Amino acid sequence: METNNSFSFQRLMLLGKQSLIINKKLIGISLAGFAGTLFMLLVFFQYKSHFSNWGNSGYMLIFTFLFFVLGMIYSSLSFPAFRSKEKSMTFLMLPASATEKFVFELLSRIVVFIFIMPVAFWVVANLEGALVHSFFPELINYKFSFGKAYSEITAQGVEGWLKFLFIQGILFVFIASFTGASHFSKSPLLKTMFTFSIIVAGYAFFSYLLFKGLNIRDYNAGKNIFFMDKDDSIVFGAIAITLINLSLLSISWFKLKEKEA
Amino acid sequence: MIQINDLHFAYPGQQPLFSGLSVHLEPGSITGLLGKNGAGKTSLLKLLTGLLHLQSGAISVLGHNPRKREVAMLNDVFMVPEEFYFPRISINSYIKAYAPFYPRFDRAMMDQILAEFELRSDSNLQKLSHGQKKKFLIAFALSTRCRLMVLDEPTNGLDIPSKSLFRKILAGSLEDNQLVIISTHQVKDVENLIDKIIILDNGKVIFRQTIAEISQKVCFVSGSSYDLEGAIYSEAVPGGFRLMMPNGHAETEVDFELLFNAITNGKKIG
């Protein structure tokens, strides 16, 4: 029987099974650590807000912070085999195609996180809220709802291209860390953040030189960065970030394909 | 099974390691790959397994280009490197995690070799000694029944009984369609195992013959200074000399170290 060298769901499942066997203890400890840390954080901030001033928005602030920070850190741990030569050799010699290895990393580091983290947050937040409410009845708004938070956001007019821009922006944070992990063997997150800081600073300085330095027009940072009005710049930004995300994913795929040990 | 044509390779910013290397290897043998330090033995093994990419030339392994790292090649090639990493899991868990990727993996063979190496399947891999880890990896490699097995310094870290066991298990486990390439400095550990020798020097294969061919052409004897005249190559040893002579009559066991030194010093054996 001829082997499918490109992509096989069976081999993708084997990669998943392998990862679970190797990392099951780490996954358990990480989830427990996340739950414990989140519990203590929520209790702390509810205490600071004197319990009675706490509401859904408080939960959403903490969720948003943790979602981005933990997501960035988790994505930057992609391709763990690239951290050492010995691990790289084992990873590259594993009988799975580059596409399968890439898709598995993408699913396990970004997609799974995007789905699991909100679920875990919701469970811990509601458990914590119910427990604290039983000791401190003044904590009235202890139930957390993503639906309520989503309604509040859309009520502020976040829809259409702006919503798409937000989604692509969120994905950009994860994909940039993911690509950095494929490119840098040591300290990938720090090096990725440094690289993108240089790129953004360079672009801002370039547009500053263009308008202020060459005196083309009155310099207005918000307008001149994207060279157009607000609505057009939202569309431009959404398309640009989407293309950047796709480019970054391509870079990490080619990095995996050409990797040597 | 392996065809290398006019291979050119150099690490970035370094002198060329291989300049026009060509070699052809067929299955059904255990081939010893010998060379001085820095000759490129490990690099050649990595090029064969797709872990390094050549600059020019062509390599074909089992009909595949190793650079593409196709699954059809990867599940028929296994490399036991000199340095390796194991996750913090038991031997049983490792087998469950990795064995399914090799279609011909033989669990019964694995259990048998583990028993011979005195390794328990519930042992944590991280807690084993280096020699025990190496034995496990060799057992796993043999159990995959891959057609090409590449072993880089396989006896490093093995105790004397384990080296003997390694020779016995390797010799008894191989099939006619399999090729094993052993890269080693410890020629005495594998001298009763290999049936073909390749010697690398200055980026090229300078010697490639079977043990049978070598035995027919030369013999290895001990002698005194009076016997030096007819010797192809000689080395002083306590009590006299070790000599490599043209083979007139009886076949002797191949002295790999003497042969290696002779070849790398420019001697020819016909």
Coordinates of C-alpha atoms in Angstrom, one line a residue, chain A residues 31 34-36 38-39 42 59 63 115-131 142-146:
Chain A
L31 CA -4.5 23.3 34.4
F34 CA -4.1 28.0 36.1
A35 CA -7.2 27.2 38.2
G36 CA -5.4 28.0 41.4
L38 CA -7.0 32.4 38.7
F39 CA -9.0 31.6 41.8
L42 CA -10.3 36.8 41.4
Y59 CA -14.2 39.2 35.1
F63 CA -10.0 37.2 31.3
F115 CA -11.3 27.2 22.9
I116 CA -10.1 25.6 26.1
M117 CA -8.9 28.7 28.0
P118 CA -12.3 30.5 27.9
V119 CA -14.0 27.3 29.0
A120 CA -11.6 26.8 31.9
F121 CA -11.9 30.5 32.9
W122 CA -15.7 30.3 32.9
V123 CA -15.7 27.1 35.1
V124 CA -13.2 28.5 37.6
A125 CA -14.7 32.0 37.7
N126 CA -18.2 30.7 38.4
L127 CA -17.0 28.2 41.0
E128 CA -15.0 30.9 42.7
G129 CA -17.9 33.3 42.5
A130 CA -20.3 30.9 44.1
L131 CA -17.8 29.9 46.8
Y142 CA -20.7 36.7 41.1
K143 CA -21.9 34.9 38.0
F144 CA -19.8 35.4 34.9
S145 CA -21.2 35.2 31.4
F146 CA -19.4 35.5 28.1

